[in-house]
Short mmCIF file of C-alpha atoms in Angstrom, two decimals:
data_model
loop_
_atom_site.label_atom_id
_atom_site.label_comp_id
_atom_site.label_asym_id
_atom_site.label_seq_id
_atom_site.Cartn_x
_atom_site.Cartn_y
_atom_site.Cartn_z
CA LYS A 1 134.90 125.42 138.39
CA ILE A 2 131.32 124.30 137.65
CA LEU A 3 130.90 127.16 135.17
CA THR A 4 134.10 126.18 133.33
CA PRO A 5 133.32 124.85 129.81
CA PRO A 6 133.78 121.06 129.70
CA PRO A 7 136.53 121.13 127.00
CA GLN A 8 138.64 123.32 129.30
CA VAL A 9 138.37 121.05 132.34
CA LYS A 10 141.90 119.83 133.17
CA TRP A 11 141.42 118.36 136.65
CA SER A 12 140.13 114.94 137.50
CA TYR A 13 136.39 114.62 138.07
CA THR A 14 134.25 112.15 139.96
CA TYR A 15 131.77 110.05 138.01
CA THR A 16 130.93 106.83 139.81
CA ARG A 17 127.44 106.13 138.50
CA PRO A 18 126.75 102.49 137.50
CA GLY A 19 127.51 101.80 133.87
CA TYR A 20 129.65 104.85 133.25
CA THR A 21 132.98 103.03 133.49
CA LYS A 22 131.86 100.56 130.82
CA LYS A 23 131.49 103.40 128.36
CA GLN A 24 134.74 104.77 127.09
CA HIS A 25 134.19 108.51 127.29
CA HIS A 26 137.03 110.55 125.92
CA SER A 27 135.53 113.94 126.74
CA VAL A 28 134.40 115.44 130.03
CA PRO A 29 130.60 115.04 130.51
CA LYS A 30 128.64 118.23 131.07
CA ASP A 31 127.19 116.99 134.35
CA TRP A 32 130.55 115.94 135.84
CA TRP A 33 129.98 118.18 138.90
CA THR A 34 126.52 116.93 139.89
CA GLU A 35 127.77 113.98 141.97
CA ASP A 36 130.39 116.07 143.68
CA VAL A 37 127.93 118.67 144.94
CA SER A 38 125.44 115.99 145.98
CA ASP A 39 127.63 115.21 149.00
CA LEU A 40 127.06 118.70 150.41
CA ASP A 41 124.50 119.70 152.99
CA ILE A 42 121.13 120.82 151.61
CA ASP A 43 121.68 124.45 152.60
CA LEU A 44 125.10 124.68 150.95
CA PHE A 45 123.81 122.76 147.94
CA ARG A 46 120.99 125.27 147.56
CA CYS A 47 123.41 128.22 147.70
CA ILE A 48 125.61 126.75 144.97
CA VAL A 49 122.73 125.83 142.68
CA MET A 50 121.07 129.26 143.03
CA ALA A 51 124.41 130.94 142.25
CA ILE A 52 124.76 128.80 139.13
CA ARG A 53 121.20 129.58 138.01
CA SER A 54 121.75 133.33 138.41
CA THR A 55 124.50 133.28 135.77
CA TYR A 56 122.21 131.74 133.09
CA VAL A 57 125.25 129.93 131.68
CA LEU A 58 124.15 126.34 132.17
CA PRO A 59 120.94 125.05 130.57
CA PRO A 60 117.89 124.30 132.79
CA GLN A 61 118.13 120.59 132.02
CA LEU A 62 121.60 120.48 133.63
CA ILE A 63 120.26 122.14 136.76
CA GLY A 64 117.43 119.62 136.84
CA GLU A 65 119.95 116.79 136.53
CA ALA A 66 121.79 118.09 139.59
CA LEU A 67 118.52 118.14 141.55
CA HIS A 68 117.74 114.60 140.43
CA VAL A 69 121.16 113.30 141.54
CA TYR A 70 120.83 114.98 144.93
CA ALA A 71 117.32 113.56 145.50
CA CYS A 72 118.49 110.05 144.62
CA ARG A 73 121.38 110.52 147.03
CA TRP A 74 119.35 111.62 150.06
CA LEU A 75 115.67 110.83 149.74
CA PRO A 76 114.95 107.19 150.69
CA GLY A 77 112.85 105.04 148.40
CA ILE A 78 112.82 107.47 145.47
CA THR A 79 114.43 104.88 143.20
CA LYS A 80 112.36 101.95 144.49
CA LEU A 81 108.79 100.98 143.68
CA LYS A 82 107.98 99.68 147.15
CA SER A 83 109.00 102.54 149.40
CA SER A 84 106.39 101.97 152.12
CA GLY A 85 108.56 99.56 154.12
CA SER A 86 111.51 101.92 154.47
CA SER A 87 109.26 104.94 154.94
CA VAL A 88 107.38 103.47 157.88
CA SER A 89 110.60 102.73 159.78
CA GLN A 90 111.77 106.35 159.56
CA THR A 91 111.90 108.33 162.74
CA GLU A 92 110.23 111.68 163.13
CA GLU A 93 113.60 113.41 163.03
CA SER A 94 114.64 111.80 159.74
CA LYS A 95 111.20 112.47 158.31
CA GLU A 96 111.55 116.15 159.14
CA LYS A 97 114.98 116.25 157.49
CA ASN A 98 113.72 114.55 154.35
CA ARG A 99 110.72 116.86 154.24
CA LYS A 100 113.07 119.86 154.22
CA ILE A 101 115.19 118.32 151.44
CA LEU A 102 112.17 117.62 149.30
CA GLU A 103 110.66 121.09 149.71
CA THR A 104 114.02 122.69 148.92
CA ILE A 105 114.49 120.62 145.78
CA VAL A 106 110.98 121.47 144.56
CA SER A 107 111.61 125.18 145.13
CA MET A 108 114.77 125.02 142.96
CA ILE A 109 113.25 123.26 139.94
CA PRO A 110 113.66 125.60 136.94
CA ALA A 111 110.45 127.01 135.52
CA ASP A 112 111.36 125.78 132.03
CA ARG A 113 109.26 122.84 130.90
CA GLY A 114 111.30 119.67 130.57
CA SER A 115 114.02 120.74 132.98
CA VAL A 116 113.18 117.58 134.96
CA SER A 117 111.36 114.47 133.79
CA VAL A 118 107.71 113.81 134.57
CA GLY A 119 108.73 110.51 136.15
CA PHE A 120 110.93 112.35 138.63
CA LEU A 121 108.05 114.69 139.48
CA PHE A 122 105.77 111.71 140.18
CA ARG A 123 108.41 110.12 142.43
CA LEU A 124 108.72 113.35 144.42
CA LEU A 125 104.93 113.57 144.62
CA SER A 126 104.63 110.00 145.85
CA ILE A 127 107.17 110.58 148.63
CA SER A 128 105.70 113.95 149.56
CA ILE A 129 102.39 112.36 150.54
CA HIS A 130 104.07 110.17 153.14
CA LEU A 131 106.44 112.86 154.41
CA GLY A 132 103.57 115.26 154.95
CA VAL A 133 104.98 118.20 153.02
CA SER A 134 103.14 121.49 152.85
CA SER A 135 100.13 121.88 150.59
CA VAL A 136 102.02 124.51 148.59
CA THR A 137 104.77 122.04 147.71
CA LYS A 138 102.28 119.30 146.86
CA THR A 139 100.22 121.64 144.68
CA GLU A 140 103.35 122.78 142.85
CA LEU A 141 104.38 119.20 142.15
CA ILE A 142 100.92 118.35 140.83
CA ARG A 143 100.96 121.42 138.60
CA ARG A 144 104.43 120.68 137.21
CA ALA A 145 103.52 117.04 136.60
CA SER A 146 100.29 118.03 134.82
CA LEU A 147 102.22 120.28 132.42
CA GLN A 148 104.24 117.27 131.24
CA PHE A 149 101.56 114.62 131.78
CA GLU A 150 101.33 113.65 128.11
CA GLU A 151 105.04 112.72 128.15
CA ALA A 152 104.57 110.17 130.95
CA THR A 153 104.57 106.40 130.56
CA VAL A 154 102.61 103.81 132.53
CA SER A 155 105.70 102.95 134.62
CA ASP A 156 105.92 106.61 135.70
CA LEU A 157 102.47 106.30 137.32
CA LEU A 158 102.96 102.99 139.13
CA TYR A 159 103.62 103.98 142.71
CA PRO A 160 102.27 102.21 145.77
CA SER A 161 99.74 103.88 147.97
CA THR A 162 101.32 105.29 151.14
CA SER A 163 98.03 106.04 152.86
CA SER A 164 97.30 103.84 155.89
CA SER A 165 93.55 103.89 155.22
CA ASP A 166 93.94 102.88 151.58
CA GLN A 167 94.33 99.15 150.99
CA ASN A 168 94.98 99.53 147.28
CA TYR A 169 98.46 98.67 146.11
CA TYR A 170 98.61 101.50 143.56
CA ASP A 171 97.92 105.13 144.38
CA THR A 172 95.19 105.98 141.88
CA GLU A 173 94.21 109.15 143.75
CA LEU A 174 97.60 110.68 142.97
CA VAL A 175 97.16 109.97 139.26
CA GLN A 176 93.61 111.32 139.30
CA ALA A 177 94.74 114.54 140.98
CA VAL A 178 97.33 115.15 138.27
CA LEU A 179 94.81 114.25 135.56
CA GLU A 180 92.22 116.71 136.88
CA THR A 181 94.80 119.50 136.99
CA PHE A 182 95.89 118.66 133.44
CA LEU A 183 92.29 118.90 132.23
CA LYS A 184 91.86 122.31 133.87
CA LEU A 185 95.00 123.61 132.16
CA TRP A 186 93.94 122.02 128.87
CA LYS A 187 90.49 123.63 128.93
CA ARG A 188 92.04 126.98 129.77
CA MET A 189 94.59 126.87 126.95
CA SER A 190 92.82 124.97 124.14
CA PRO A 191 90.08 127.55 123.21
CA GLY A 192 92.66 130.23 122.34
CA ALA A 193 95.11 127.85 120.72
CA VAL A 194 96.30 128.57 117.23
CA ASP A 195 97.08 124.96 116.45
CA ASN A 196 94.11 122.94 117.72
CA SER A 197 95.56 119.69 116.40
CA TYR A 198 98.36 119.90 118.98
CA PHE A 199 95.94 120.14 121.91
CA LEU A 200 93.75 117.38 120.49
CA ARG A 201 96.78 115.11 120.11
CA SER A 202 97.88 116.04 123.63
CA ILE A 203 94.63 115.09 125.33
CA ARG A 204 94.32 111.87 123.32
CA ASN A 205 97.81 110.84 124.41
CA VAL A 206 96.68 111.34 127.99
CA GLY A 207 93.52 109.32 127.31
CA LYS A 208 95.58 106.39 126.01
CA LEU A 209 97.90 106.69 129.01
CA ILE A 210 95.04 106.48 131.51
CA ASP A 211 93.40 103.51 129.74
CA SER A 212 96.73 101.67 129.76
CA TYR A 213 97.16 102.54 133.44
CA LEU A 214 93.67 101.18 134.16
CA GLN A 215 94.62 97.87 132.57
CA VAL A 216 97.47 97.56 135.09
CA VAL A 217 95.64 98.65 138.24
CA ALA A 218 92.68 96.40 137.32
CA ARG A 219 94.84 93.45 138.39
CA ASP A 220 94.92 94.75 141.96
CA ASP A 221 92.72 92.51 144.12
CA ASN A 222 91.93 95.39 146.48
CA MET A 223 91.05 97.89 143.75
CA GLN A 224 87.60 99.29 144.49
CA VAL A 225 85.04 99.68 141.73
CA SER A 226 84.32 103.25 142.77
CA LYS A 227 87.96 104.35 142.34
CA PHE A 228 88.33 102.49 139.05
CA VAL A 229 85.16 104.03 137.63
CA SER A 230 85.98 107.49 138.98
CA LEU A 231 89.37 107.54 137.26
CA ALA A 232 87.91 106.21 134.01
CA GLU A 233 85.09 108.79 134.02
CA THR A 234 87.52 111.67 134.61
CA VAL A 235 88.83 111.21 131.07
CA PRO A 236 86.61 113.30 128.74
CA SER A 237 84.95 111.80 125.70
CA ILE A 238 87.16 113.75 123.26
CA ALA A 239 90.26 112.10 124.75
CA ARG A 240 89.21 108.66 123.49
CA GLU A 241 89.09 107.90 119.78
CA ASP A 242 87.50 104.54 120.65
CA HIS A 243 86.73 102.48 123.75
CA ASP A 244 88.81 99.42 122.86
CA ASP A 245 91.47 100.01 125.54
CA LEU A 246 88.80 100.85 128.10
CA TYR A 247 87.00 97.58 127.30
CA ARG A 248 90.25 95.65 127.82
CA ALA A 249 90.69 97.27 131.24
CA ILE A 250 87.10 96.40 132.20
CA ASN A 251 87.55 92.83 130.98
CA ILE A 252 90.71 92.43 133.10
CA TYR A 253 88.92 93.84 136.14
CA LEU A 254 86.01 91.40 135.68
CA LYS A 255 88.44 88.47 135.45
CA MET A 256 90.36 89.51 138.57
CA HIS A 257 87.18 90.19 140.60
CA PRO A 258 84.82 87.27 139.86
CA GLU A 259 82.80 87.83 143.06
CA MET A 260 81.48 91.21 141.97
CA SER A 261 77.82 91.99 142.58
CA LYS A 262 75.41 92.73 139.74
CA ALA A 263 75.19 96.36 140.81
CA ASP A 264 78.99 96.76 140.63
CA LYS A 265 79.10 95.08 137.23
CA LYS A 266 76.38 97.37 135.97
CA ARG A 267 78.23 100.41 137.28
CA LEU A 268 81.55 99.23 135.84
CA CYS A 269 80.18 98.48 132.37
CA GLY A 270 78.10 101.66 132.38
CA ILE A 271 81.19 103.70 131.46
CA LEU A 272 81.59 101.70 128.24
CA ASP A 273 80.17 103.11 125.00
CA CYS A 274 79.20 100.14 122.84
CA GLN A 275 79.00 102.28 119.71
CA ARG A 276 82.68 103.25 119.97
CA LEU A 277 84.07 99.73 119.89
CA SER A 278 85.83 98.35 116.83
CA PRO A 279 84.18 95.38 115.06
CA GLU A 280 86.81 92.97 116.38
CA VAL A 281 86.40 94.08 120.00
CA ARG A 282 82.61 94.17 119.67
CA GLY A 283 82.66 90.59 118.39
CA HIS A 284 84.72 89.57 121.43
CA ALA A 285 82.43 91.45 123.81
CA VAL A 286 79.27 89.79 122.48
CA LYS A 287 80.70 86.37 123.43
CA ASN A 288 82.09 87.56 126.79
CA GLU A 289 80.22 85.74 129.55
CA LEU A 290 81.63 88.06 132.22
CA LEU A 291 79.69 91.07 130.95
CA PRO A 292 76.22 91.73 132.37
CA LEU A 293 73.23 90.82 130.22
CA ARG A 294 72.24 94.44 129.69
CA THR A 295 75.59 95.30 128.12
CA VAL A 296 75.43 92.26 125.83
CA VAL A 297 71.93 93.26 124.68
CA GLN A 298 73.20 96.76 123.88
CA LEU A 299 76.08 95.29 121.91
CA LEU A 300 73.73 93.07 119.91
CA TYR A 301 71.38 95.97 119.24
CA PHE A 302 74.14 98.25 117.95
CA GLU A 303 75.57 95.40 115.89
CA GLN A 304 72.18 94.77 114.25
CA ASP A 305 71.48 98.48 113.81
CA LYS A 306 74.86 98.99 112.17
CA GLY A 307 74.24 96.04 109.85
CA SER A 308 70.82 97.35 108.79
CA LYS A 309 72.23 100.80 108.09
CA ALA A 310 75.01 99.29 106.01
CA THR A 311 72.53 97.36 103.83
CA SER A 312 70.14 100.30 103.38
CA SER A 313 72.74 102.95 102.64
CA HIS A 314 74.09 101.68 99.34
CA LYS A 315 75.47 104.30 97.03
CA LEU A 316 72.90 105.52 94.50
CA PRO A 317 73.95 105.16 90.81
CA LYS A 318 74.59 108.22 88.74
CA PRO A 319 72.01 109.31 86.11
CA HIS A 320 74.02 108.10 83.12
CA GLU A 321 74.50 104.75 84.87
CA ILE A 322 70.74 104.48 85.33
CA LEU A 323 70.17 105.12 81.60
CA LEU A 324 72.78 102.61 80.55
CA GLY A 325 71.28 100.05 82.91
CA ALA A 326 67.82 100.67 81.53
CA LYS A 327 69.05 100.17 77.95
CA ASP A 328 70.78 96.95 78.90
CA ARG A 329 67.66 95.68 80.66
CA ALA A 330 65.48 96.58 77.68
CA ALA A 331 67.81 94.77 75.28
CA THR A 332 67.84 91.75 77.55
CA THR A 333 64.04 91.77 77.74
CA ARG A 334 63.69 91.87 73.96
CA ASP A 335 66.15 89.03 73.55
CA THR A 336 64.31 86.99 76.14
CA GLN A 337 60.96 87.61 74.48
CA SER A 338 62.35 86.60 71.08
CA LYS A 339 63.74 83.41 72.64
CA HIS A 340 60.37 82.53 74.13
CA SER A 341 58.55 83.23 70.85
CA LEU A 342 60.95 81.05 68.89
CA GLY A 343 60.78 78.20 71.36
CA PRO A 344 63.56 76.58 73.37
CA ASN A 345 65.23 74.94 70.32
CA LYS A 346 65.32 78.05 68.10
CA GLU A 347 68.29 80.30 67.68
CA GLU A 348 68.20 84.02 68.38
CA PHE A 349 67.44 86.51 65.65
CA ASN A 350 70.17 88.81 64.61
CA GLY A 351 69.54 92.51 63.96
CA GLU A 352 68.94 92.15 60.21
CA GLU A 353 66.39 89.32 60.61
CA ILE A 354 64.48 91.37 63.19
CA ARG A 355 64.26 94.33 60.78
CA GLU A 356 63.05 92.04 57.95
CA ARG A 357 60.44 90.51 60.23
CA ASP A 358 59.19 93.97 61.28
CA HIS A 359 59.05 95.05 57.60
CA HIS A 360 57.08 91.90 56.76
CA HIS A 361 54.54 92.60 59.48
CA LYS A 362 54.15 96.18 58.29
CA THR A 363 53.60 95.00 54.70
CA LYS A 364 50.95 92.52 55.80
CA ARG A 365 49.19 95.21 57.79
CA SER A 366 49.23 97.62 54.80
CA ASP A 367 47.97 94.89 52.44
CA GLY A 368 45.12 94.03 54.77
CA LYS A 369 44.16 97.67 55.05
CA LEU A 370 44.21 98.05 51.23
CA ALA A 371 41.96 95.02 50.80
CA LEU A 372 39.52 96.39 53.33
CA ASP A 373 39.35 99.76 51.52
CA MET A 374 38.74 98.03 48.17
CA GLU A 375 35.98 95.96 49.68
CA LYS A 376 34.30 99.08 51.03
CA LYS A 377 34.52 100.75 47.58
CA MET A 378 33.04 97.72 45.85
CA VAL A 379 30.10 97.69 48.22
CA ILE A 380 29.47 101.38 47.63
CA ARG A 381 29.70 100.90 43.82
CA GLY A 382 27.30 97.97 44.02
CA ASP A 383 24.81 100.07 45.88
CA ILE A 384 25.12 102.83 43.28
CA ALA A 385 24.71 100.38 40.39
CA GLU A 386 21.72 98.80 42.06
CA THR A 387 20.18 102.24 42.56
CA GLN A 388 20.76 103.19 38.92
CA SER A 389 19.20 99.95 37.67
CA GLU A 390 16.20 100.56 39.87
CA LYS A 391 15.87 104.06 38.39
CA GLY A 392 15.92 102.57 34.86
CA ARG A 393 13.12 100.11 35.73
CA VAL A 394 10.99 102.94 37.07
CA LEU A 395 11.44 104.94 33.87
CA ARG A 396 10.56 101.97 31.70
CA ASP A 397 7.50 101.28 33.74
CA GLU A 398 6.33 104.87 33.43
CA SER A 399 6.91 104.99 29.70
CA SER A 400 5.17 101.71 29.15
CA SER A 401 2.19 102.75 31.21
CA SER A 402 1.74 106.03 29.33
CA GLY A 403 2.39 104.47 25.95
CA LYS A 404 4.21 107.45 24.74
CA VAL A 405 7.35 109.22 25.42
CA ASP A 406 7.63 112.90 25.96
CA LYS A 407 10.26 114.04 23.51
CA ASP A 408 10.48 117.58 24.90
CA PRO A 409 14.09 118.17 25.88
CA LYS A 410 13.35 120.62 28.67
CA LYS A 411 10.81 118.32 30.27
CA MET A 412 13.13 115.39 29.95
CA ILE A 413 15.91 117.33 31.74
CA ARG A 414 13.53 118.39 34.53
CA ARG A 415 12.30 114.83 34.99
CA ALA A 416 15.83 113.46 35.03
CA ARG A 417 16.94 116.02 37.66
CA SER A 418 13.99 115.37 39.89
CA LYS A 419 14.51 111.61 39.72
CA SER A 420 18.19 111.90 40.32
CA GLU A 421 17.54 114.05 43.42
CA HIS A 422 15.01 111.49 44.58
CA GLY A 423 17.57 108.73 44.11
CA VAL A 424 20.22 110.60 46.05
CA LYS A 425 17.78 111.24 48.90
CA LYS A 426 16.90 107.60 48.88
#
């Protein structure tokens, strides 16, 4: 009957779960048989479920649903958060019976991932610690929970500690055991992964989950610093994009434990990376009086160092922008100089007036140079004229002293040449 397709079911079926009667179902649900078989003994239940699994007709999720219904029916405290009270009152005989039920259910969980929820696996794991199940069963539960750890929520991890020596309200050791197994599987699978982005997203989801879990367990008055720090340090650096959530968990812990020693505060805040805080959170942390002085000094140092890098790392302009800037500065300088030369009450020259002024200066310079050249020529001519007049006086003196003039043309030419050479040498 269980293997009959739901549309062909003609007989009445039992479905007494809370809330089902409020929904008006017109078709037979696929898991109609799970509550019926949950009334059977564990041995008969196991035989039926294994027979159903061997046919491979029903999906693994439906088998997992049957296991979940049976566990909720028989295992005490699996649907309650505080199960320690009912667990302590159990007799040794009932504990042995429940231990057998739990180990049988774990052995029947389909190997397919997602056949049961990760929350259900954590509930079984929490009960198994108190019932004292075998190490094989506990290891299998931890392994199955680690495979689906990224799908968990914070509420799936909030189970009270069942250890008599542990005074903490929440069982952080259980969560840490699953986390460590998840990291081992992740390191084994991620190097050969084709799609690395999937594994990176997976481990970061787990990192966010643990930081959110830390914010809840930080409110426990009996939470020890060593356990809090150990769980926080188990998360690798790659699993945290930033340390904002971790800072919030530390801040809550400091508020709930005001009597902490300086050594414990130093150890607690030592897991915080000040460089990986957002500006908003860093601004809050600098003003947080609960933080130790060393952490505040580190925050201030990184804040100042980040500010100095931001001011010194401006983007360099492109070459053409440098040239355009230089031209603009040169034009501005010329305009400023022209303003100063004209005085404060003068107007600026336009382009045409500047060209006329430059032409006027050039003309004045050329005229001055021409006058200087003419003056030099006049001086030279004066010297020549003075020299020639002196030559004439010498000739007259010679002729007057001799009283006669030599009329020989050849002699006159020779005398003239010799005197002219003497004048040039002079």
